[in-house]
Short mmCIF file of C-alpha atoms in Angstrom, two decimals:
data_model
loop_
_atom_site.label_atom_id
_atom_site.label_comp_id
_atom_site.label_asym_id
_atom_site.label_seq_id
_atom_site.Cartn_x
_atom_site.Cartn_y
_atom_site.Cartn_z
CA MET A 1 54.82 109.47 128.78
CA SER A 2 56.65 112.39 127.19
CA THR A 3 59.33 114.45 128.91
CA SER A 4 60.42 118.06 128.87
CA PRO A 5 63.53 119.86 130.09
CA ALA A 6 63.59 120.91 133.70
CA PRO A 7 63.58 124.61 134.61
CA ALA A 8 66.86 126.44 134.12
CA PRO A 9 69.37 125.39 136.80
CA THR A 10 70.04 127.67 139.71
CA PRO A 11 73.65 128.91 139.59
CA GLY A 12 75.77 127.08 142.09
CA SER A 13 73.34 124.22 142.56
CA PRO A 14 75.43 121.03 142.76
CA ALA A 15 72.58 118.81 141.57
CA ALA A 16 71.76 120.86 138.48
CA PRO A 17 73.29 119.72 135.16
CA SER A 18 75.83 122.20 133.88
CA VAL A 19 75.01 123.41 130.39
CA ALA A 20 78.37 125.10 130.08
CA LEU A 21 80.20 121.91 131.08
CA TRP A 22 78.34 119.87 128.47
CA GLU A 23 79.14 122.36 125.75
CA GLU A 24 82.82 122.28 126.81
CA LEU A 25 82.85 118.48 126.58
CA VAL A 26 81.30 118.53 123.10
CA THR A 27 83.80 121.12 121.87
CA THR A 28 86.73 119.13 123.25
CA ALA A 29 85.48 115.92 121.64
CA LEU A 30 85.18 117.66 118.26
CA LEU A 31 88.65 119.24 118.43
CA GLY A 32 90.42 116.29 120.06
CA THR A 33 92.22 116.06 123.41
CA ASP A 34 95.56 116.74 121.73
CA ARG A 35 94.40 120.20 120.80
CA ARG A 36 92.18 121.01 123.78
CA THR A 37 92.55 119.89 127.39
CA PRO A 38 89.32 118.35 128.74
CA PRO A 39 87.74 119.61 131.96
CA GLY A 40 89.15 117.96 135.09
CA PRO A 41 92.59 117.05 136.40
CA ALA A 42 93.43 114.34 133.85
CA SER A 43 95.78 115.14 130.99
CA GLY A 44 98.13 113.45 128.57
CA ARG A 45 97.36 109.83 127.80
CA GLU A 46 94.56 109.75 130.40
CA ALA A 47 92.71 112.67 128.79
CA PRO A 48 90.59 110.69 126.24
CA ALA A 49 89.36 108.21 128.85
CA ALA A 50 88.70 111.03 131.31
CA LEU A 51 86.71 112.90 128.62
CA LEU A 52 84.48 109.88 127.95
CA GLY A 53 83.99 109.24 131.67
CA THR A 54 82.98 112.83 132.33
CA ALA A 55 80.63 112.77 129.31
CA ALA A 56 78.97 109.58 130.62
CA VAL A 57 78.37 111.16 134.01
CA GLU A 58 76.99 114.34 132.45
CA THR A 59 74.67 112.29 130.19
CA VAL A 60 73.12 110.62 133.24
CA ARG A 61 72.77 113.97 134.99
CA ARG A 62 71.09 115.57 131.92
CA ARG A 63 68.58 112.73 131.58
CA ALA A 64 67.83 112.73 135.29
CA GLY A 65 67.09 116.43 135.08
CA LEU A 66 64.07 115.97 132.80
CA ARG A 67 60.62 116.15 134.29
CA PRO A 68 57.52 114.38 132.94
CA ALA A 69 55.39 116.57 130.66
CA ARG A 70 51.64 116.44 130.24
CA ALA A 71 50.69 113.55 127.97
CA ALA A 72 49.25 114.48 124.57
CA ALA A 73 45.59 113.81 123.97
CA ARG A 74 44.90 110.43 122.46
CA PRO A 75 43.43 110.49 118.93
CA GLU A 76 39.79 109.59 118.55
CA PRO A 77 39.28 105.94 117.57
CA ALA A 78 38.77 105.17 113.89
CA ALA A 79 35.21 104.76 112.71
CA GLU A 80 33.93 101.20 112.57
CA ASP A 81 33.88 99.48 109.20
CA PRO A 82 30.68 97.43 109.03
CA ARG A 83 31.63 95.52 105.86
CA PRO A 84 32.35 91.78 106.09
CA GLN A 85 35.90 90.52 106.46
CA LEU A 86 37.79 88.94 103.59
CA PRO A 87 37.76 85.16 103.32
CA PRO A 88 41.10 83.79 104.62
CA ALA A 89 42.28 82.65 101.18
CA ALA A 90 41.55 86.08 99.69
CA ALA A 91 43.39 87.79 102.55
CA ARG A 92 46.47 85.66 101.88
CA ARG A 93 46.23 86.46 98.19
CA LEU A 94 46.12 90.20 98.95
CA THR A 95 49.26 89.91 101.07
CA MET A 96 51.01 88.15 98.20
CA LEU A 97 49.95 90.77 95.65
CA LEU A 98 51.10 93.62 97.87
CA ALA A 99 54.45 91.95 98.48
CA ASP A 100 55.31 92.21 94.76
CA ARG A 101 55.97 95.93 94.38
CA SER A 102 58.23 95.73 91.35
CA GLY A 103 55.67 97.25 88.98
CA THR A 104 57.71 96.20 85.98
CA GLY A 105 54.72 95.56 83.74
CA SER A 106 54.59 92.78 81.19
CA GLY A 107 56.15 94.61 78.24
CA GLY A 108 59.55 93.07 77.51
CA ARG A 109 59.62 90.87 80.62
CA ARG A 110 61.27 87.48 80.51
CA GLY A 111 60.13 84.37 82.33
CA ALA A 112 56.74 82.77 82.90
CA ALA A 113 55.99 84.36 86.29
CA PRO A 114 52.96 86.71 86.28
CA ASP A 115 53.30 90.35 87.28
CA LEU A 116 51.39 90.34 90.56
CA MET A 117 51.33 94.11 90.97
CA GLU A 118 49.50 94.41 87.66
CA LEU A 119 46.83 92.05 89.02
CA LEU A 120 46.23 94.19 92.10
CA PRO A 121 43.82 96.63 90.37
CA GLN A 122 41.64 93.74 89.21
CA TRP A 123 41.72 92.11 92.65
CA LEU A 124 40.66 95.41 94.25
CA SER A 125 37.83 95.81 91.75
CA LEU A 126 36.52 92.33 92.57
CA ALA A 127 36.85 92.88 96.33
CA ASN A 128 34.99 96.19 96.12
CA ALA A 129 32.26 94.62 94.00
CA ARG A 130 31.79 91.96 96.70
CA GLY A 131 31.73 94.64 99.44
CA PHE A 132 34.59 93.34 101.59
CA ALA A 133 36.56 95.40 104.12
CA ALA A 134 40.35 95.59 104.08
CA PRO A 135 42.20 93.69 106.83
CA PRO A 136 43.53 96.36 109.25
CA GLN A 137 47.10 95.07 109.09
CA THR A 138 47.22 95.65 105.30
CA LEU A 139 46.19 99.31 105.41
CA PRO A 140 49.72 100.80 105.61
CA THR A 141 50.91 98.72 102.65
CA LEU A 142 47.77 99.55 100.65
CA LEU A 143 48.26 103.27 101.28
CA ASP A 144 51.93 103.02 100.29
CA ALA A 145 50.94 101.27 97.06
CA ALA A 146 48.35 103.95 96.27
CA ARG A 147 50.86 106.67 97.09
CA GLY A 148 53.18 105.36 94.38
CA ARG A 149 50.46 104.64 91.79
CA THR A 150 47.73 107.21 91.28
CA ASP A 151 45.70 104.77 89.16
CA LEU A 152 45.21 102.60 92.26
CA ARG A 153 43.95 105.36 94.54
CA PRO A 154 40.17 105.26 93.91
CA ALA A 155 39.97 101.47 94.32
CA VAL A 156 42.36 101.41 97.31
CA LEU A 157 40.47 104.14 99.18
CA THR A 158 37.13 102.43 98.55
CA PHE A 159 38.51 99.12 99.79
CA ALA A 160 40.44 100.59 102.74
CA GLY A 161 37.38 102.48 104.02
CA PRO A 162 37.22 104.91 106.96
CA ARG A 163 40.26 103.51 108.75
CA ALA A 164 42.50 104.60 105.86
CA LEU A 165 41.34 108.19 106.30
CA TRP A 166 41.99 107.92 110.04
CA LEU A 167 45.55 106.76 109.34
CA ALA A 168 46.07 109.42 106.68
CA ARG A 169 45.48 112.16 109.26
CA LEU A 170 48.40 110.79 111.28
CA ASN A 171 50.97 110.34 108.50
CA PRO A 172 51.87 113.18 106.09
CA ASP A 173 52.93 110.62 103.45
CA TRP A 174 49.31 109.51 103.13
CA ARG A 175 47.65 112.92 102.98
CA PHE A 176 46.73 112.23 99.34
CA ALA A 177 43.94 110.03 100.73
CA LEU A 178 42.32 113.06 102.35
CA ARG A 179 42.53 115.06 99.14
CA ALA A 180 41.14 112.21 97.05
CA ALA A 181 38.29 111.36 99.42
CA PRO A 182 34.98 113.24 98.97
CA GLY A 183 35.07 116.36 101.09
CA GLY A 184 38.68 115.76 102.07
CA GLY A 185 37.64 112.85 104.24
CA ALA A 186 34.95 114.84 106.04
CA GLU A 187 31.44 113.51 106.37
CA LEU A 188 29.11 115.28 103.96
CA PRO A 189 25.70 116.49 105.20
CA PHE A 190 22.52 114.62 104.34
CA PRO A 191 20.07 116.15 101.81
CA GLN A 192 17.64 117.21 104.53
CA GLU A 193 20.32 119.11 106.47
CA SER A 194 19.84 122.37 104.56
CA ASP A 195 21.61 124.52 107.16
CA ARG A 196 24.71 122.31 107.15
CA ILE A 197 24.70 122.23 103.36
CA ARG A 198 24.55 126.00 103.17
CA GLN A 199 27.27 126.43 105.79
CA LEU A 200 29.62 123.94 104.10
CA TRP A 201 29.06 125.56 100.72
CA GLN A 202 29.83 129.03 102.06
CA GLU A 203 32.65 128.18 104.48
CA GLY A 204 34.12 124.85 103.37
CA LEU A 205 37.42 124.16 101.66
CA PHE A 206 37.40 123.95 97.88
CA ALA A 207 37.64 120.13 97.87
CA GLU A 208 34.72 119.93 100.30
CA ARG A 209 32.61 122.24 98.15
CA VAL A 210 33.34 120.25 94.97
CA ALA A 211 32.43 117.03 96.76
CA LEU A 212 29.25 118.58 98.12
CA LEU A 213 28.18 119.87 94.71
CA THR A 214 28.93 116.52 93.04
CA THR A 215 26.99 114.61 95.69
CA LEU A 216 24.01 116.95 95.51
CA ARG A 217 24.05 116.76 91.73
CA ALA A 218 23.74 112.98 91.90
CA ARG A 219 20.84 113.24 94.35
CA ASN A 220 18.94 116.26 93.06
CA SER A 221 20.30 118.17 90.07
CA GLU A 222 18.07 121.19 90.65
CA THR A 223 19.23 121.64 94.26
CA ALA A 224 22.87 121.51 93.18
CA ARG A 225 22.35 124.05 90.42
CA GLU A 226 20.49 126.44 92.70
CA LEU A 227 23.22 126.18 95.33
CA LEU A 228 25.87 126.98 92.72
CA ALA A 229 23.90 130.00 91.54
CA THR A 230 23.91 131.56 95.03
CA THR A 231 27.68 132.24 94.93
CA TRP A 232 28.46 132.05 91.21
CA ALA A 233 29.17 135.75 90.75
CA THR A 234 31.76 135.82 93.55
CA GLU A 235 33.66 132.64 92.69
CA ARG A 236 37.15 132.65 91.17
CA ALA A 237 37.36 131.83 87.45
CA GLU A 238 39.21 128.54 88.02
CA ASP A 239 36.64 127.52 90.64
CA ARG A 240 33.72 128.44 88.38
CA LEU A 241 35.21 126.17 85.73
CA MET A 242 35.45 123.20 88.11
CA PHE A 243 31.95 123.77 89.47
CA LEU A 244 30.51 124.10 85.97
CA ASP A 245 32.14 120.83 84.95
CA SER A 246 30.19 119.05 87.70
CA LEU A 247 26.97 119.78 85.78
CA ARG A 248 27.93 117.18 83.15
CA ALA A 249 26.41 114.50 85.38
CA GLY A 250 22.65 114.56 84.91
CA LEU A 251 22.76 117.34 82.30
CA ALA A 252 19.18 118.25 81.36
CA ALA A 253 17.10 120.94 79.69
CA ALA A 254 16.47 122.58 83.07
CA ASP A 255 20.18 123.54 83.15
CA GLU A 256 19.89 125.64 79.98
CA PRO A 257 19.05 129.06 81.55
CA PHE A 258 22.02 128.85 83.91
CA LEU A 259 24.37 127.74 81.12
CA GLU A 260 23.11 130.48 78.80
CA GLN A 261 24.08 133.04 81.44
CA ALA A 262 27.52 131.42 81.68
CA LEU A 263 28.04 132.11 77.95
CA SER A 264 28.64 135.75 78.97
CA ASP A 265 31.18 134.85 81.65
CA ARG A 266 34.38 136.90 81.79
CA SER A 267 36.48 133.70 81.60
CA ARG A 268 37.00 132.23 78.13
CA ASN A 269 37.37 128.70 79.53
CA VAL A 270 34.08 128.99 81.41
CA ARG A 271 32.34 130.26 78.27
CA ALA A 272 33.76 127.37 76.23
CA THR A 273 32.63 124.77 78.77
CA ALA A 274 29.14 126.26 78.98
CA ALA A 275 28.89 126.20 75.17
CA GLU A 276 30.03 122.58 75.07
CA LEU A 277 27.41 121.55 77.62
CA LEU A 278 24.65 123.43 75.78
CA SER A 279 25.61 121.81 72.48
CA ALA A 280 25.05 118.42 74.14
CA LEU A 281 21.40 119.46 74.69
CA PRO A 282 19.84 119.05 71.21
CA GLU A 283 16.83 121.21 72.10
CA SER A 284 18.81 124.12 73.53
CA ALA A 285 18.79 127.55 71.90
CA LEU A 286 22.55 127.36 71.36
CA ALA A 287 22.19 124.01 69.59
CA GLY A 288 19.57 125.61 67.34
CA ARG A 289 21.84 128.53 66.54
CA MET A 290 24.71 126.19 65.74
CA ALA A 291 22.41 124.05 63.58
CA ASP A 292 21.43 127.12 61.52
CA ARG A 293 25.05 128.19 61.10
CA ALA A 294 26.35 124.73 60.21
CA GLY A 295 23.37 123.99 57.96
CA SER A 296 24.04 127.11 55.92
CA CYS A 297 27.58 125.83 55.24
CA VAL A 298 26.68 122.34 53.94
CA ALA A 299 24.21 121.45 51.20
CA VAL A 300 23.49 118.75 48.61
CA ASP A 301 24.26 119.62 44.99
CA ARG A 302 21.85 117.66 42.82
CA THR A 303 23.11 119.10 39.53
CA ARG A 304 26.06 116.73 39.41
CA ARG A 305 26.00 113.18 38.10
CA ALA A 306 25.55 111.92 41.69
CA PRO A 307 24.27 113.90 44.68
CA THR A 308 27.32 115.58 46.26
CA LEU A 309 27.86 117.57 49.43
CA VAL A 310 29.21 121.05 48.83
CA VAL A 311 30.73 123.13 51.60
CA GLU A 312 30.91 126.89 51.96
CA ALA A 313 32.89 127.53 55.14
CA PRO A 314 32.26 130.72 57.17
CA HIS A 315 34.06 133.83 55.94
CA GLU A 316 34.24 135.41 59.40
CA CYS A 317 33.81 134.60 63.07
CA ASP A 318 31.37 137.18 64.37
CA ALA A 319 30.64 138.13 67.98
CA GLY A 320 27.64 135.82 68.15
CA MET A 321 29.74 132.83 67.14
CA GLU A 322 32.38 133.69 69.73
CA ARG A 323 29.74 134.01 72.44
CA ASP A 324 28.47 130.56 71.53
CA GLY A 325 31.90 129.05 72.08
CA VAL A 326 33.59 129.28 68.67
CA VAL A 327 37.30 130.03 69.14
CA ALA A 328 38.26 132.66 66.58
CA LYS A 329 42.02 132.09 66.35
CA PRO A 330 43.03 128.73 64.85
CA PRO A 331 46.06 126.74 65.99
CA ALA A 332 49.27 127.03 64.03
CA GLY A 333 49.10 125.49 60.58
CA ARG A 334 45.29 125.46 60.46
CA GLY A 335 43.21 127.60 58.12
CA GLU A 336 40.68 129.96 59.69
CA ARG A 337 37.67 128.94 57.63
CA SER A 338 38.16 125.20 58.10
CA TRP A 339 38.73 125.80 61.83
CA TRP A 340 35.45 127.69 62.18
CA LEU A 341 33.55 125.14 60.07
CA GLY A 342 34.76 122.24 62.22
CA GLN A 343 33.57 123.93 65.41
CA LEU A 344 30.13 124.72 63.97
CA VAL A 345 29.55 121.18 62.70
CA GLU A 346 30.84 119.67 65.95
CA ALA A 347 28.39 121.72 68.04
CA ALA A 348 25.33 121.26 65.78
CA PRO A 349 22.85 118.51 66.79
CA LEU A 350 23.40 115.49 64.56
CA GLY A 351 19.66 115.28 63.97
CA THR A 352 20.06 118.49 61.98
CA TRP A 353 21.56 116.72 59.02
CA GLN A 354 18.75 114.25 58.43
CA ASP A 355 16.34 117.18 58.03
CA ARG A 356 18.64 119.38 55.97
CA LEU A 357 20.07 116.69 53.67
CA GLY A 358 16.91 115.17 52.27
CA GLY A 359 15.90 112.79 55.05
CA ARG A 360 18.98 110.62 54.58
CA THR A 361 20.15 108.25 57.33
CA PRO A 362 23.58 108.77 58.93
CA GLU A 363 25.00 105.97 56.76
CA GLU A 364 23.64 107.62 53.62
CA VAL A 365 24.93 111.05 54.64
CA VAL A 366 28.41 109.72 55.37
CA ALA A 367 28.47 107.85 52.05
CA LEU A 368 27.84 111.01 50.00
CA PRO A 369 30.86 112.34 48.11
CA VAL A 370 32.13 115.74 49.27
CA ALA A 371 33.37 118.33 46.80
CA ASP A 372 36.58 120.37 46.94
CA ASP A 373 38.56 118.31 49.45
CA TRP A 374 36.27 119.15 52.39
CA ARG A 375 35.56 115.48 53.09
CA SER A 376 38.12 114.83 55.87
CA GLU A 377 37.31 118.11 57.65
CA LEU A 378 33.56 117.52 57.56
CA HIS A 379 33.74 113.88 58.64
CA ALA A 380 36.22 114.59 61.44
CA ALA A 381 33.80 117.20 62.82
CA TRP A 382 30.96 114.67 62.66
CA CYS A 383 33.17 112.24 64.58
CA ARG A 384 33.65 114.77 67.38
CA ALA A 385 29.93 115.53 67.39
CA ALA A 386 29.03 111.84 67.67
CA VAL A 387 31.37 111.48 70.66
CA ARG A 388 30.12 114.65 72.36
CA GLN A 389 26.46 113.78 71.84
CA ARG A 390 26.96 110.05 72.56
CA ASP A 391 25.13 109.12 69.35
CA PRO A 392 25.65 105.41 68.53
CA GLY A 393 23.89 105.65 65.16
CA TRP A 394 26.31 108.23 63.83
CA SER A 395 29.24 106.41 65.45
CA ARG A 396 28.34 103.24 63.53
CA ALA A 397 28.09 105.17 60.28
CA LEU A 398 31.44 106.89 60.79
CA LEU A 399 33.22 103.74 61.92
CA GLY A 400 32.01 101.75 58.93
CA SER A 401 32.76 98.06 58.61
CA PRO A 402 35.76 96.79 60.58
CA SER A 403 36.83 94.81 57.51
CA ALA A 404 36.85 97.85 55.22
CA PRO A 405 40.19 98.43 53.44
CA GLU A 406 40.66 101.77 55.19
CA ALA A 407 40.05 99.97 58.48
CA GLY A 408 38.23 102.80 60.15
CA GLY A 409 35.39 104.17 58.10
CA PRO A 410 35.22 107.49 56.32
CA GLY A 411 35.23 109.71 59.38
CA ALA A 412 37.74 108.06 61.70
CA VAL A 413 40.94 109.87 60.87
CA SER A 414 43.01 108.22 63.59
CA LEU A 415 42.98 105.28 65.96
CA ALA A 416 42.20 107.67 68.81
CA GLU A 417 39.09 108.86 66.94
CA ARG A 418 37.96 105.29 66.33
CA ALA A 419 38.44 104.44 69.99
CA LYS A 420 36.28 107.41 71.01
CA LEU A 421 33.55 106.44 68.56
CA LEU A 422 33.60 102.85 69.83
CA ALA A 423 33.12 104.10 73.39
CA THR A 424 29.63 105.34 72.46
CA LEU A 425 28.51 101.80 71.53
CA GLY A 426 27.33 99.04 73.86
CA ALA A 427 29.91 96.64 75.25
CA ALA A 428 28.89 93.66 73.08
CA GLU A 429 28.78 95.68 69.86
CA ARG A 430 32.11 97.28 70.70
CA ALA A 431 33.75 93.88 71.22
CA ASP A 432 32.31 92.48 67.98
CA TRP A 433 33.59 95.45 65.95
CA VAL A 434 37.11 95.22 67.40
CA ALA A 435 37.12 91.44 66.89
CA GLY A 436 36.34 92.01 63.20
CA PHE A 437 39.08 94.62 63.00
CA VAL A 438 41.66 92.29 64.56
CA ALA A 439 40.62 89.38 62.35
CA THR A 440 41.07 91.52 59.22
CA HIS A 441 44.00 93.77 60.08
CA GLY A 442 45.85 91.96 62.86
CA LEU A 443 47.14 93.48 66.08
CA SER A 444 49.58 96.11 64.84
CA GLU A 445 46.99 98.92 65.13
CA ALA A 446 44.55 97.37 67.58
CA PHE A 447 46.05 98.37 70.93
CA GLN A 448 44.00 101.55 71.45
CA LEU A 449 40.83 99.86 70.25
CA LEU A 450 41.28 96.94 72.66
CA GLY A 451 41.65 99.39 75.52
CA VAL A 452 38.03 100.60 75.23
CA CYS A 453 36.52 97.09 75.35
CA ALA A 454 34.83 95.82 78.50
CA VAL A 455 36.74 93.43 80.78
CA PRO A 456 36.82 90.47 80.57
CA TRP A 457 36.83 90.49 76.80
CA ALA A 458 33.85 88.83 75.15
CA ALA A 459 34.52 85.39 73.69
CA PRO A 460 34.67 86.47 70.00
CA LEU A 461 37.16 89.23 70.81
CA GLY A 462 39.29 86.95 72.98
CA ARG A 463 39.44 84.33 70.23
CA ALA A 464 40.37 86.94 67.64
CA VAL A 465 43.24 88.24 69.80
CA VAL A 466 44.57 84.75 70.56
CA ASP A 467 44.37 83.76 66.87
CA ALA A 468 46.25 86.93 65.86
CA LEU A 469 48.95 86.27 68.47
CA ASN A 470 49.26 82.72 67.19
CA ILE A 471 49.69 83.99 63.62
CA ALA A 472 52.43 86.37 64.77
CA ARG A 473 54.09 83.49 66.65
CA ASP A 474 54.06 81.24 63.59
CA ALA A 475 55.55 84.07 61.52
CA GLY A 476 58.62 83.99 63.76
CA SER A 477 58.59 87.66 64.78
CA TYR A 478 59.71 88.75 68.25
CA PRO A 479 56.89 88.92 70.85
CA TRP A 480 58.23 92.30 72.01
CA SER A 481 56.44 93.85 69.05
CA PHE A 482 53.20 92.71 70.68
CA SER A 483 54.13 93.28 74.32
CA GLY A 484 51.41 95.91 74.79
CA VAL A 485 48.70 93.60 73.48
CA MET A 486 50.09 90.69 75.50
CA GLY A 487 49.96 92.82 78.64
CA LEU A 488 46.34 93.74 77.90
CA ALA A 489 45.53 90.07 77.32
CA GLU A 490 46.93 89.17 80.74
CA ARG A 491 44.53 91.67 82.35
CA CYS A 492 41.52 91.44 80.03
CA LEU A 493 41.29 87.97 78.45
CA ASP A 494 38.62 85.78 79.98
CA PRO A 495 40.30 83.22 82.28
CA ALA A 496 38.23 80.53 80.57
CA GLU A 497 40.53 80.94 77.55
CA ALA A 498 43.51 79.48 79.46
CA GLY A 499 42.77 75.98 78.20
CA ARG A 500 43.00 77.08 74.57
CA LEU A 501 46.45 78.54 75.20
CA ASP A 502 48.12 75.42 76.59
CA ALA A 503 49.09 74.26 73.11
CA LEU A 504 50.93 77.56 72.54
CA THR A 505 53.19 77.30 75.58
CA ALA A 506 55.60 74.85 73.90
CA VAL A 507 58.61 76.15 71.98
CA PRO A 508 57.57 76.10 68.28
CA ASP A 509 59.68 75.02 65.34
CA GLU A 510 61.20 78.21 64.00
CA PRO A 511 60.96 78.94 60.26
CA GLU A 512 64.19 79.69 58.43
CA ASP A 513 63.50 83.43 58.23
CA ALA A 514 62.43 83.71 61.91
CA SER A 515 64.18 86.00 64.35
CA PRO A 516 66.77 84.04 66.37
CA GLY A 517 65.33 82.77 69.63
CA ALA A 518 61.84 84.13 68.93
CA GLY A 519 60.23 80.72 69.56
CA GLY A 520 61.56 80.57 73.11
CA TYR A 521 60.39 84.11 73.84
CA TRP A 522 56.90 83.31 72.55
CA ALA A 523 56.74 80.16 74.68
CA GLU A 524 57.60 82.17 77.80
CA ALA A 525 55.07 84.86 76.90
CA PHE A 526 52.25 82.32 76.48
CA GLN A 527 53.28 80.48 79.66
CA ARG A 528 53.06 83.76 81.55
CA LEU A 529 49.68 84.49 79.96
CA THR A 530 48.20 81.11 80.93
CA THR A 531 49.63 81.34 84.45
CA THR A 532 48.15 84.81 84.85
CA LEU A 533 44.74 83.72 83.58
CA ARG A 534 44.60 80.81 86.01
CA LEU A 535 45.69 83.10 88.83
CA ARG A 536 42.87 85.52 87.96
CA ALA A 537 40.41 82.61 88.04
CA ALA A 538 41.70 81.61 91.49
CA MET A 539 41.38 85.21 92.71
CA ARG A 540 37.77 85.36 91.62
CA GLU A 541 36.97 82.05 93.30
CA GLU A 542 38.66 83.10 96.56
CA LEU A 543 36.54 86.25 96.66
CA GLY A 544 33.37 84.27 96.23
CA GLY A 545 32.81 84.90 92.53
CA PRO A 546 31.69 82.43 89.87
#
């Protein structure tokens, strides 16, 4: 029961607490009885004790003068979570993982103990895949963990369920959960509730409208697009950009008329996004226009000893090109013509080149020599086009063989480009390519490539990584040079590989040119890796997995 101050005291009332007296006592206590005489007859040595006695009496009087206030309304109960409870062993494991909040990561760590906080994302993924509900007593700790690590938030909120949103409304520290949840934690209308959909779209908060549009897009792309069109002209530029981005999911030819209109938008960012989406539709009018422009810039010269690609980059960026998303002004240090050429080739459908370059396959096109130093520019643009259009055939051609001396194919100008190209391939093919790369070139450049491979790593990739780590160990180098790869291995290596690693946990004989103490560091690193793998296997078993 809460309390509130009583009405102001009536002057002269002996039972009413004296506000003036209390203020006098506080002032005297702050100044000291040597400098100010306290109320009452006591003085001298008796003054301090008399001050405390009077203050004690006044404290009782002030508390007794409070009257009960009306109790606040109780919050509505949290929604029921119908999902099954965790098995007891899995619940204990979750408590243990949440208790380790160090978050130190595995890079540069000493000792054989696994980093439990780094295993939490994988545990959450497994628990969500099995459809378990979070134990109620763990919700505060889960929300605190997600508050400190944004990468945990999607998995934590899925696992925590409706009760986490209920708690987040009561604690400002957890309000991120409401922002991250679809519709800000509000229940979205069903597809058949057209009136509610219309009302939420017209009156809802921005987060609610984004969530509504995303949900509708997943259910019925046409309904979502039509809803967006009803208010498009009155939306703010930054909101139009976010709404337009939601059309990436389920992008289809039926979206072309709406996107063509967006090419004339007053916001440059909106125009650029609309052009990017249209270029991902090979049959769109914009894709055809870009194909004509790019095709006029690249041709095969058959008068040379071997067929050679010749490039004539655009001499200007006209209004039509700008409307179709070509940015006229290049970044610093970049030539205008090469900048325009790259954008045209990137936006042109990749099927264009087979028709315009003599029916050649992607591999044959990529293998053609390119005159006048245009090769890197042309191939880099094809790389971006393959990623944008999710074309595995062109990605394979541009990646080349993983054992090639250049270790990336003719078009992959950086590890980041190679990683993006690999992401367009299937999981098994991706793992095989990276395994071949690691076997040929080692681990020094493989970190980004390993990051795009499916977890757990396929057996050939896992063996290639372990073999490369073993080679580095035998060479006597410090394991810190491979701490990033070792950390990935702890999270991504198949737990079945733990048995193969037991032989590597002993301290090796160090060669004469080895770094001092490197053998001991490697032994600890492999002990931690095997311990982590066995812990991941136990986690999976506790959650009911194979």
